[in-house]
């Protein structure tokens, strides 16, 4: 089998099935937008299928793709039960191809950045021993590969997967974070018509018609980090700062550790104030803060917690610096479901345009846990409920 033909088959296969069939097998219009985010686990594909290699007759495809996410798996394919595999991903917003075959590993990155929030027309095609990627009718990436180890064999199955991989991530030549907040829509695809298989708990989610940078919380779901994995203390005087920019209401963040729970909630108030509710297990208090320009700064000092340099809650019996280093749960958007106060708080609704911890941008795709309803890298530009 010609190797480059096999690579192109792997490149072009997944989207035909995705756009031509629903999970149930019903026909679906090519104009429908498909959301690649909101899958149940990091590496498990959103969808997967298999087909006979002998059924493949087309090696050219094009589709539209939109994202603000700089990194993640777009699609994957393999033959010989994963012995030969391919994955297309983004890294720093730039397309990257990784191929594994026999004892050969190839990783190639190039072309223009695609994570600008605009729809881009992508075309993938085979030209002899080369795979060509065009973006908006301009050639951006060409990959050539030749191996004497290739066997000419058109029998067997090809497996295709969307948004993840079917082989161990340890096989990657250049590891990456697989989760991606992206959408695709219509185009022309291969000749396949096989139905995708998905997890029984998966529910398709629409995409926002227009997007801007940020993390969107729809009023359901949280993102949880272990503070030991986040930037730590620089100086005791400055403490540890968490800065949040955007427009939202509800529980902004919470901290949990053994015998300790803290909740910071921004409630609806009048146009001049935000009510910030500070909660501890043994009690709570509410204060009114002047409304900042869509900014909230949460500072952790050795024995106290400070909000916007105004609201301060002291606990001399606790060393927050040691607790942060050892590992607390820092949750954005609410309180973890197993918490005592999860049912009595209001989950966050709105767009967090940026989250900084010690001045470093936090990527929700790297959370210990993120609810499937939370969009890591995109917010709707208009009304919060506006969907395509």
XYZ file of N, CA, C and O in Angstrom, residues 190-374:
740
model
N -14.922 12.364 2.200
C -14.741 11.060 1.580
C -16.085 10.392 1.306
O -17.134 10.891 1.680
N -16.003 9.228 0.688
C -17.225 8.536 0.257
C -17.872 7.691 1.346
O -18.869 7.032 1.104
N -17.334 7.694 2.551
C -17.857 6.828 3.611
C -19.211 7.311 4.119
O -19.536 8.492 4.054
N -19.987 6.379 4.651
C -21.300 6.711 5.218
C -21.572 5.893 6.478
O -22.698 5.528 6.763
N -20.525 5.594 7.227
C -20.643 4.786 8.442
C -20.971 5.677 9.641
O -20.501 6.807 9.727
N -21.782 5.155 10.565
C -22.190 5.933 11.735
C -21.087 5.984 12.780
O -20.402 5.010 13.028
N -20.931 7.142 13.406
C -19.971 7.284 14.506
C -20.484 6.582 15.754
O -21.676 6.575 16.038
N -19.578 6.018 16.529
C -19.900 5.479 17.846
C -19.474 6.501 18.890
O -18.391 7.085 18.804
N -20.317 6.736 19.897
C -20.001 7.674 20.966
C -20.334 7.051 22.314
O -21.029 6.042 22.402
N -19.830 7.674 23.368
C -20.185 7.260 24.710
C -21.678 7.494 24.921
O -22.229 8.503 24.478
N -22.342 6.577 25.626
C -23.794 6.666 25.804
C -24.212 7.908 26.587
O -25.361 8.343 26.508
N -23.282 8.492 27.353
C -23.611 9.673 28.158
C -23.386 10.980 27.405
O -23.735 12.046 27.895
N -22.801 10.896 26.196
C -22.471 12.118 25.470
C -23.708 12.752 24.851
O -24.572 12.068 24.292
N -23.808 14.076 24.962
C -24.889 14.821 24.336
C -24.289 15.905 23.446
O -23.428 16.660 23.893
N -24.734 15.987 22.173
C -24.189 17.026 21.287
C -24.543 18.415 21.789
O -25.648 18.647 22.285
N -23.597 19.337 21.691
C -23.820 20.709 22.126
C -23.581 21.653 20.960
O -22.615 21.488 20.217
N -24.433 22.657 20.796
C -24.247 23.613 19.701
C -23.077 24.548 19.969
O -22.525 24.587 21.073
N -22.689 25.295 18.949
C -21.621 26.289 19.067
C -22.227 27.686 19.114
O -23.309 27.927 18.574
N -21.530 28.630 19.734
C -21.966 30.010 19.721
C -21.837 30.562 18.306
O -20.885 30.248 17.588
N -22.787 31.407 17.912
C -22.748 31.950 16.552
C -21.572 32.888 16.355
O -20.943 32.904 15.299
N -21.232 33.663 17.382
C -20.064 34.545 17.345
C -19.332 34.394 18.679
O -19.979 34.299 19.730
N -18.001 34.406 18.650
C -17.250 34.137 19.872
C -16.197 35.206 20.150
O -15.788 35.942 19.260
N -15.790 35.272 21.411
C -14.679 36.108 21.838
C -13.852 35.303 22.840
O -14.309 34.263 23.351
N -12.660 35.773 23.155
C -11.781 35.043 24.065
C -12.344 35.050 25.474
O -12.914 36.033 25.939
N -12.158 33.932 26.149
C -12.605 33.815 27.525
C -13.059 32.399 27.820
O -13.016 31.512 26.960
N -13.478 32.184 29.058
C -14.025 30.894 29.490
C -15.472 31.117 29.895
O -15.755 31.940 30.769
N -16.379 30.381 29.270
C -17.809 30.607 29.487
C -18.395 29.564 30.434
O -18.244 28.364 30.233
N -19.051 30.071 31.485
C -19.755 29.230 32.443
C -21.256 29.504 32.273
O -21.720 30.620 32.515
N -22.049 28.512 31.873
C -23.463 28.746 31.564
C -24.397 28.702 32.768
O -25.612 28.779 32.602
N -23.857 28.586 33.983
C -24.708 28.443 35.161
C -24.729 27.011 35.652
O -25.428 26.680 36.612
N -23.951 26.163 34.994
C -23.802 24.756 35.374
C -22.349 24.357 35.196
O -21.757 24.633 34.152
N -21.766 23.731 36.188
C -20.432 23.176 36.017
C -19.314 24.031 36.584
O -19.432 25.249 36.712
N -18.196 23.353 36.899
C -17.043 23.991 37.525
C -15.756 23.494 36.873
O -15.753 22.537 36.093
N -14.643 24.174 37.196
C -13.302 23.734 36.810
C -12.463 23.696 38.081
O -12.389 24.693 38.809
N -11.828 22.556 38.361
C -11.145 22.328 39.638
C -9.646 22.149 39.412
O -9.222 21.367 38.556
N -8.843 22.874 40.195
C -7.390 22.761 40.165
C -6.873 22.382 41.540
O -7.481 22.707 42.555
N -5.710 21.713 41.578
C -4.979 21.508 42.818
C -3.951 22.629 42.901
O -3.159 22.827 41.966
N -3.950 23.369 43.988
C -3.064 24.540 44.075
C -1.587 24.166 44.014
O -0.748 24.998 43.640
N -1.235 22.914 44.343
C 0.164 22.502 44.254
C 0.651 22.455 42.812
O 1.854 22.446 42.554
N -0.291 22.438 41.839
C 0.064 22.441 40.426
C 0.102 23.850 39.828
O 0.415 24.018 38.644
N -0.235 24.854 40.635
C -0.303 26.239 40.168
C 0.913 27.028 40.652
O 1.641 26.585 41.547
N 1.155 28.214 40.058
C 2.285 29.035 40.526
C 2.200 29.296 42.025
O 1.118 29.502 42.576
N 3.349 29.287 42.673
C 3.374 29.414 44.126
C 3.834 30.777 44.614
O 3.924 31.746 43.858
N 4.161 30.827 45.895
C 4.524 32.061 46.573
C 5.858 32.610 46.081
O 6.820 31.872 45.882
N 5.908 33.935 45.859
C 7.158 34.614 45.526
C 7.692 35.345 46.752
O 8.834 35.152 47.148
N 6.874 36.201 47.333
C 7.248 36.874 48.579
C 6.048 36.861 49.525
O 4.895 36.913 49.078
N 6.309 36.785 50.821
C 5.210 36.758 51.790
C 4.432 38.063 51.790
O 3.228 38.087 52.041
N 5.136 39.171 51.530
C 4.473 40.472 51.542
C 3.414 40.564 50.437
O 2.309 41.068 50.645
N 3.764 40.081 49.238
C 2.831 40.176 48.105
C 1.771 39.089 48.163
O 0.657 39.259 47.671
N 2.105 37.960 48.769
C 1.156 36.860 48.857
C 0.955 36.171 47.513
O 1.776 36.257 46.609
N -0.168 35.485 47.408
C -0.548 34.782 46.175
C -1.817 35.440 45.648
O -2.812 35.561 46.366
N -1.779 35.880 44.406
C -2.919 36.609 43.841
C -3.611 35.804 42.747
O -2.971 35.152 41.934
N -4.933 35.888 42.762
C -5.773 35.333 41.702
C -6.577 36.497 41.142
O -7.366 37.114 41.860
N -6.361 36.814 39.865
C -7.057 37.935 39.223
C -8.035 37.401 38.191
O -7.686 36.535 37.385
N -9.253 37.933 38.218
C -10.300 37.487 37.306
C -10.883 38.703 36.596
O -11.243 39.698 37.224
N -10.969 38.614 35.280
C -11.501 39.684 34.452
C -12.703 39.145 33.679
O -12.686 38.017 33.191
N -13.753 39.963 33.557
C -14.911 39.526 32.786
C -16.195 40.117 33.313
O -16.208 41.154 33.981
N -17.291 39.426 33.028
C -18.617 39.862 33.467
C -19.393 38.616 33.879
O -19.631 37.725 33.056
N -19.794 38.545 35.148
C -20.401 37.320 35.643
C -21.135 37.558 36.945
O -20.969 38.573 37.603
N -21.953 36.593 37.331
C -22.565 36.520 38.654
C -22.480 35.068 39.118
O -22.309 34.152 38.321
N -22.613 34.868 40.414
C -22.565 33.521 40.963
C -21.272 33.267 41.721
O -20.474 34.178 41.963
N -21.043 32.024 42.084
C -19.860 31.651 42.844
C -18.637 31.730 41.953
O -18.472 30.935 41.028
N -17.766 32.684 42.229
C -16.589 32.907 41.404
C -15.540 31.844 41.651
O -15.002 31.250 40.708
N -15.227 31.593 42.918
C -14.248 30.568 43.248
C -14.506 30.044 44.653
O -15.215 30.654 45.453
N -13.905 28.911 44.925
C -13.957 28.346 46.268
C -12.647 27.631 46.539
O -11.950 27.193 45.623
N -12.299 27.544 47.828
C -11.095 26.839 48.277
C -11.508 25.772 49.271
O -12.298 26.047 50.186
N -10.986 24.563 49.090
C -11.281 23.482 50.022
C -9.994 22.790 50.461
O -9.092 22.571 49.649
N -9.943 22.489 51.748
C -8.865 21.702 52.313
C -9.444 20.962 53.512
O -10.610 21.177 53.867
N -8.678 20.106 54.128
C -9.177 19.352 55.275
C -9.640 20.289 56.385
O -8.859 21.094 56.902
N -10.906 20.232 56.714
C -11.462 21.063 57.780
C -11.650 22.523 57.417
O -11.931 23.343 58.280
N -11.498 22.872 56.131
C -11.581 24.276 55.731
C -12.287 24.400 54.382
O -12.038 23.634 53.458
N -13.194 25.379 54.311
C -13.862 25.677 53.050
C -14.143 27.166 52.966
O -14.624 27.769 53.920
N -13.821 27.750 51.820
C -14.005 29.187 51.616
C -14.715 29.387 50.291
O -14.361 28.771 49.272
N -15.728 30.249 50.279
C -16.505 30.489 49.062
C -16.591 31.985 48.801
O -16.935 32.766 49.701
N -16.264 32.385 47.578
C -16.386 33.782 47.175
C -17.461 33.849 46.095
O -17.317 33.276 45.027
N -18.534 34.551 46.401
C -19.683 34.592 45.502
C -20.030 36.030 45.149
O -20.144 36.883 46.028
N -20.171 36.296 43.858
C -20.586 37.616 43.370
C -22.057 37.523 43.006
O -22.438 36.799 42.082
N -22.896 38.244 43.760
C -24.345 38.186 43.552
C -24.820 39.410 42.801
O -24.173 40.454 42.775
N -25.991 39.275 42.170
C -26.586 40.409 41.468
C -26.898 41.521 42.460
O -27.506 41.297 43.507
N -26.476 42.732 42.104
C -26.800 43.897 42.921
C -27.268 45.015 42.004
O -27.639 44.770 40.868
N -27.225 46.263 42.473
C -27.596 47.336 41.565
C -26.395 47.682 40.689
O -25.335 47.072 40.790
N -26.534 48.623 39.819
C -25.496 48.900 38.832
C -24.231 49.487 39.448
O -23.212 49.574 38.792
N -24.269 49.875 40.719
C -23.103 50.511 41.329
C -22.317 49.595 42.253
O -21.213 49.926 42.650
N -22.888 48.461 42.653
C -22.179 47.608 43.603
C -22.280 46.150 43.202
O -23.190 45.726 42.509
N -21.281 45.410 43.656
C -21.344 43.958 43.609
C -21.367 43.476 45.049
O -20.631 43.976 45.892
N -22.208 42.520 45.348
C -22.217 41.941 46.682
C -21.310 40.716 46.658
O -21.514 39.778 45.906
N -20.286 40.734 47.472
C -19.350 39.620 47.536
C -19.588 38.880 48.838
O -19.449 39.444 49.926
N -19.963 37.630 48.735
C -20.274 36.828 49.904
C -19.077 35.941 50.236
O -18.607 35.178 49.400
N -18.570 36.074 51.448
C -17.419 35.296 51.888
C -17.897 34.255 52.885
O -18.487 34.600 53.904
N -17.654 32.988 52.582
C -18.185 31.944 53.442
C -17.111 31.040 54.018
O -16.206 30.625 53.328
N -17.190 30.753 55.299
C -16.373 29.735 55.955
C -17.329 28.686 56.527
O -18.519 28.954 56.714
N -16.808 27.509 56.827
C -17.671 26.450 57.327
C -18.398 26.853 58.607
O -19.533 26.491 58.834
N -17.695 27.651 59.449
C -18.316 28.001 60.714
C -19.119 29.300 60.651
O -19.596 29.795 61.647
N -19.293 29.870 59.444
C -20.088 31.088 59.344
C -19.837 31.806 58.034
O -19.024 31.386 57.234
N -20.544 32.896 57.800
C -20.340 33.666 56.577
C -20.705 35.114 56.836
O -21.349 35.448 57.813
N -20.264 35.958 55.932
C -20.612 37.371 56.025
C -20.701 37.933 54.614
O -20.133 37.398 53.672
N -21.470 39.005 54.457
C -21.620 39.642 53.159
C -21.213 41.101 53.266
O -21.466 41.758 54.269
N -20.551 41.589 52.219
C -20.150 42.985 52.194
C -20.417 43.548 50.810
O -20.499 42.814 49.832
N -20.588 44.863 50.725
C -20.785 45.522 49.438
C -19.491 46.191 49.010
O -18.896 46.944 49.782
N -19.050 45.887 47.805
C -17.828 46.478 47.272
C -18.161 47.411 46.116
O -19.093 47.156 45.364
N -17.397 48.506 45.957
C -17.568 49.324 44.763
C -17.334 48.464 43.529
O -16.424 47.642 43.504
N -18.165 48.611 42.527
C -18.017 47.816 41.316
C -16.759 48.229 40.569
O -16.617 49.359 40.127
N -15.840 47.287 40.433
C -14.624 47.517 39.667
C -14.928 47.330 38.187
O -15.957 46.765 37.821
N -14.038 47.766 37.302
C -14.264 47.605 35.853
C -14.087 46.157 35.439
O -13.082 45.785 34.822
N -15.078 45.315 35.838
C -15.084 43.899 35.475
C -13.820 43.175 35.935
O -13.282 42.315 35.228
N -13.350 43.508 37.126
C -12.125 42.895 37.644
C -12.302 42.527 39.103
O -12.896 43.285 39.879
N -11.779 41.378 39.485
C -11.785 40.974 40.879
C -10.415 40.386 41.201
O -9.902 39.540 40.464
N -9.814 40.880 42.296
C -8.499 40.394 42.724
C -8.628 39.741 44.090
O -9.058 40.362 45.058
N -8.255 38.471 44.138
C -8.320 37.676 45.355
C -6.888 37.398 45.796
O -6.100 36.818 45.040
N -6.529 37.865 47.000
C -5.156 37.741 47.487
C -5.102 36.851 48.722
O -5.871 37.036 49.669
N -4.187 35.908 48.686
C -3.985 34.998 49.810
C -2.714 35.417 50.544
O -1.619 35.422 49.967
N -2.866 35.800 51.812
C -1.725 36.105 52.669
C -1.553 34.952 53.666
O -2.318 34.002 53.667
N -0.538 35.052 54.498
C -0.213 33.922 55.378
C -1.386 33.509 56.269
O -1.693 32.310 56.411
N -2.087 34.504 56.831
C -3.186 34.190 57.736
C -4.489 34.873 57.338
O -5.425 34.934 58.144
N -4.575 35.387 56.109
C -5.786 36.110 55.732
C -6.062 36.000 54.238
O -5.181 35.688 53.441
N -7.320 36.274 53.885
C -7.787 36.276 52.503
C -8.369 37.648 52.209
O -9.188 38.168 52.970
N -7.941 38.244 51.094
C -8.301 39.624 50.785
C -8.952 39.690 49.414
O -8.510 39.040 48.466
N -10.036 40.495 49.303
C -10.721 40.686 48.034
C -10.653 42.147 47.642
O -11.109 43.017 48.380
N -10.056 42.422 46.475
C -9.944 43.790 45.952
C -9.350 44.757 46.977
O -9.720 45.933 47.031
N -8.417 44.265 47.788
C -7.709 45.072 48.783
C -8.637 45.717 49.795
O -8.237 46.618 50.532
N -9.881 45.268 49.856
C -10.845 45.889 50.760
C -11.380 44.882 51.768
O -11.317 45.099 52.974
N -11.907 43.795 51.299
C -12.534 42.822 52.178
C -11.492 41.825 52.648
O -10.843 41.159 51.849
N -11.329 41.692 53.944
C -10.299 40.834 54.491
C -10.894 39.909 55.534
O -11.670 40.330 56.382
N -10.547 38.641 55.435
C -11.027 37.657 56.385
C -9.820 36.951 56.985
O -9.036 36.343 56.268
N -9.625 37.080 58.316
C -8.422 36.576 58.961
C -8.670 35.255 59.690
O -9.709 35.052 60.299
N -7.671 34.371 59.613
C -7.696 33.094 60.329
C -6.292 32.836 60.841
O -5.466 32.200 60.192
N -5.990 33.343 62.027
C -4.647 33.211 62.588
C -4.249 31.754 62.813
O -3.063 31.416 62.850
N -5.219 30.888 62.944
C -4.915 29.481 63.212
C -4.508 28.715 61.952
O -4.085 27.561 62.038
N -4.616 29.351 60.798
C -4.307 28.678 59.536
C -3.119 29.331 58.840
O -2.957 30.551 58.875
N -2.290 28.528 58.199
C -1.171 29.012 57.388
C -1.533 28.743 55.926
O -1.326 27.641 55.414
N -2.090 29.763 55.260
C -2.566 29.567 53.895
C -1.430 29.297 52.905
O -1.633 28.605 51.903
N -0.257 29.825 53.156
C 0.882 29.565 52.267
C 1.238 28.070 52.276
O 1.454 27.462 51.218
N 1.294 27.490 53.449
C 1.613 26.057 53.556
C 0.502 25.213 52.936
O 0.762 24.202 52.266
N -0.743 25.625 53.151
C -1.877 24.886 52.598
C -1.874 24.929 51.073
O -2.168 23.928 50.412
N -1.523 26.086 50.509
C -1.450 26.236 49.049
C -0.363 25.308 48.486
O -0.585 24.607 47.491
N 0.796 25.310 49.114
C 1.913 24.498 48.631
C 1.612 23.008 48.760
O 1.915 22.213 47.847
N 0.995 22.618 49.854
C 0.665 21.209 50.081
C -0.420 20.746 49.121
O -0.409 19.597 48.656
N -1.363 21.641 48.836
C -2.414 21.314 47.886
C -3.813 21.480 48.436
O -4.256 20.683 49.268
N -4.494 22.561 48.008
C -5.911 22.741 48.248
C -6.632 22.608 46.908
O -6.015 22.658 45.854
N -7.945 22.458 46.963
C -8.732 22.482 45.736
C -9.188 23.909 45.479
O -9.887 24.508 46.300
N -8.763 24.465 44.352
C -9.204 25.787 43.912
C -10.198 25.565 42.781
O -9.833 25.052 41.717
N -11.442 25.940 43.017
C -12.516 25.670 42.070
C -13.070 26.977 41.520
O -13.451 27.863 42.278
N -13.124 27.087 40.202
C -13.734 28.235 39.546
C -15.145 27.858 39.095
O -15.363 26.785 38.544
N -16.105 28.742 39.374
C -17.457 28.545 38.877
C -18.441 27.938 39.846
O -19.618 27.819 39.528
N -17.985 27.543 41.030
C -18.913 26.937 41.976
C -18.175 26.210 43.073
O -17.039 26.532 43.414
N -18.832 25.196 43.608
C -18.278 24.371 44.672
C -18.379 22.920 44.210
O -19.397 22.520 43.647
N -17.331 22.106 44.409
C -17.415 20.697 44.007
C -18.657 20.018 44.561
O -19.101 20.316 45.670
N -19.213 19.102 43.791
C -20.503 18.495 44.130
C -20.523 17.792 45.474
O -21.580 17.683 46.095
N -19.383 17.291 45.932
C -19.379 16.570 47.203
C -19.184 17.496 48.401
O -19.084 17.062 49.536
N -19.135 18.819 48.132
C -18.980 19.777 49.220
C -20.305 19.977 49.947
O -21.384 19.843 49.371
N -20.217 20.314 51.237
C -21.410 20.545 52.036
C -22.241 21.704 51.498
O -23.455 21.725 51.624
N -21.573 22.692 50.895
C -22.294 23.896 50.486
C -22.620 23.933 48.999
O -23.101 24.937 48.482
N -22.379 22.828 48.281
C -22.605 22.816 46.839
C -24.048 23.149 46.485
O -24.319 23.872 45.522
N -25.004 22.643 47.265
C -26.415 22.841 46.938
C -26.925 24.230 47.304
O -27.964 24.662 46.799
N -26.209 24.938 48.169
C -26.695 26.241 48.627
C -26.023 27.418 47.926
O -26.329 28.562 48.227
N -25.118 27.142 46.989
C -24.444 28.219 46.274
C -24.993 28.350 44.862
O -25.677 27.459 44.357
N -24.678 29.464 44.222
C -25.129 29.736 42.862
C -23.958 29.550 41.903
O -22.974 30.280 41.977
N -24.058 28.574 41.004
C -22.984 28.365 40.041
C -22.804 29.590 39.160
O -23.760 30.299 38.838
N -21.568 29.808 38.770
C -21.217 30.998 38.001
C -21.886 30.996 36.629
O -21.953 29.963 35.954
N -22.346 32.171 36.230
C -22.909 32.362 34.888
C -22.278 33.601 34.290
O -22.367 34.693 34.844
N -21.582 33.432 33.166
C -20.959 34.566 32.508
C -19.641 34.198 31.873
O -19.294 33.023 31.749
N -18.910 35.229 31.485
C -17.654 35.045 30.764
C -16.482 35.541 31.600
O -16.418 36.720 31.957
N -15.574 34.624 31.932
C -14.322 35.011 32.568
C -13.307 35.208 31.440
O -12.785 34.241 30.886
N -13.050 36.460 31.095
C -12.213 36.740 29.927
C -10.753 36.359 30.149
O -10.037 36.026 29.201
N -10.327 36.402 31.418
C -8.956 36.004 31.732
C -8.873 35.651 33.207
O -9.468 36.312 34.053
N -8.119 34.592 33.509
C -7.833 34.204 34.889
C -6.320 34.155 35.041
O -5.631 33.453 34.290
N -5.795 34.906 36.007
C -4.362 34.927 36.268
C -4.090 34.450 37.687
O -4.753 34.868 38.632
N -3.121 33.566 37.834
C -2.616 33.182 39.150
C -1.143 33.542 39.185
O -0.355 33.065 38.375
N -0.796 34.445 40.093
C 0.568 34.974 40.168
C 1.019 35.535 38.814
O 2.173 35.398 38.409
N 0.079 36.172 38.110
C 0.390 36.816 36.842
C 0.430 35.890 35.643
O 0.629 36.346 34.511
N 0.243 34.595 35.852
C 0.275 33.628 34.758
C -1.147 33.237 34.348
O -2.002 32.975 35.203
N -1.404 33.187 33.033
C -2.724 32.831 32.520
C -3.027 31.366 32.828
O -2.181 30.489 32.628
N -4.230 31.109 33.311
C -4.653 29.753 33.644
C -5.527 29.203 32.514
O -6.497 29.834 32.092
N -5.163 28.022 32.030
C -5.893 27.336 30.962
C -6.796 26.287 31.601
O -6.319 25.339 32.215
N -8.112 26.433 31.435
C -9.040 25.494 32.057
C -8.908 24.081 31.491
O -9.334 23.113 32.125
N -8.326 23.944 30.304
C -8.106 22.608 29.753
C -7.127 21.792 30.597
O -7.057 20.568 30.461
N -6.371 22.452 31.455
C -5.384 21.763 32.282
C -5.885 21.513 33.703
O -5.108 21.154 34.592
N -7.179 21.701 33.910
C -7.769 21.465 35.231
C -7.784 19.972 35.565
O -7.774 19.111 34.672
N -7.804 19.683 36.868
C -7.993 18.296 37.300
C -9.326 17.764 36.802
O -9.453 16.605 36.394
N -10.322 18.624 36.847
C -11.666 18.273 36.386
C -12.324 19.513 35.828
O -12.243 20.594 36.408
N -12.993 19.373 34.684
C -13.781 20.466 34.113
C -15.087 19.891 33.590
O -15.094 18.925 32.836
N -16.183 20.491 34.009
C -17.502 20.032 33.569
C -17.642 20.228 32.062
O -17.132 21.196 31.497
N -18.356 19.308 31.417
C -18.489 19.363 29.963
C -19.264 20.588 29.473
O -19.162 20.957 28.307
N -20.020 21.251 30.361
C -20.787 22.432 29.940
C -19.930 23.694 29.871
O -20.337 24.694 29.283
N -18.741 23.667 30.470
C -17.869 24.846 30.515
C -17.012 24.920 29.249
O -16.369 23.947 28.874
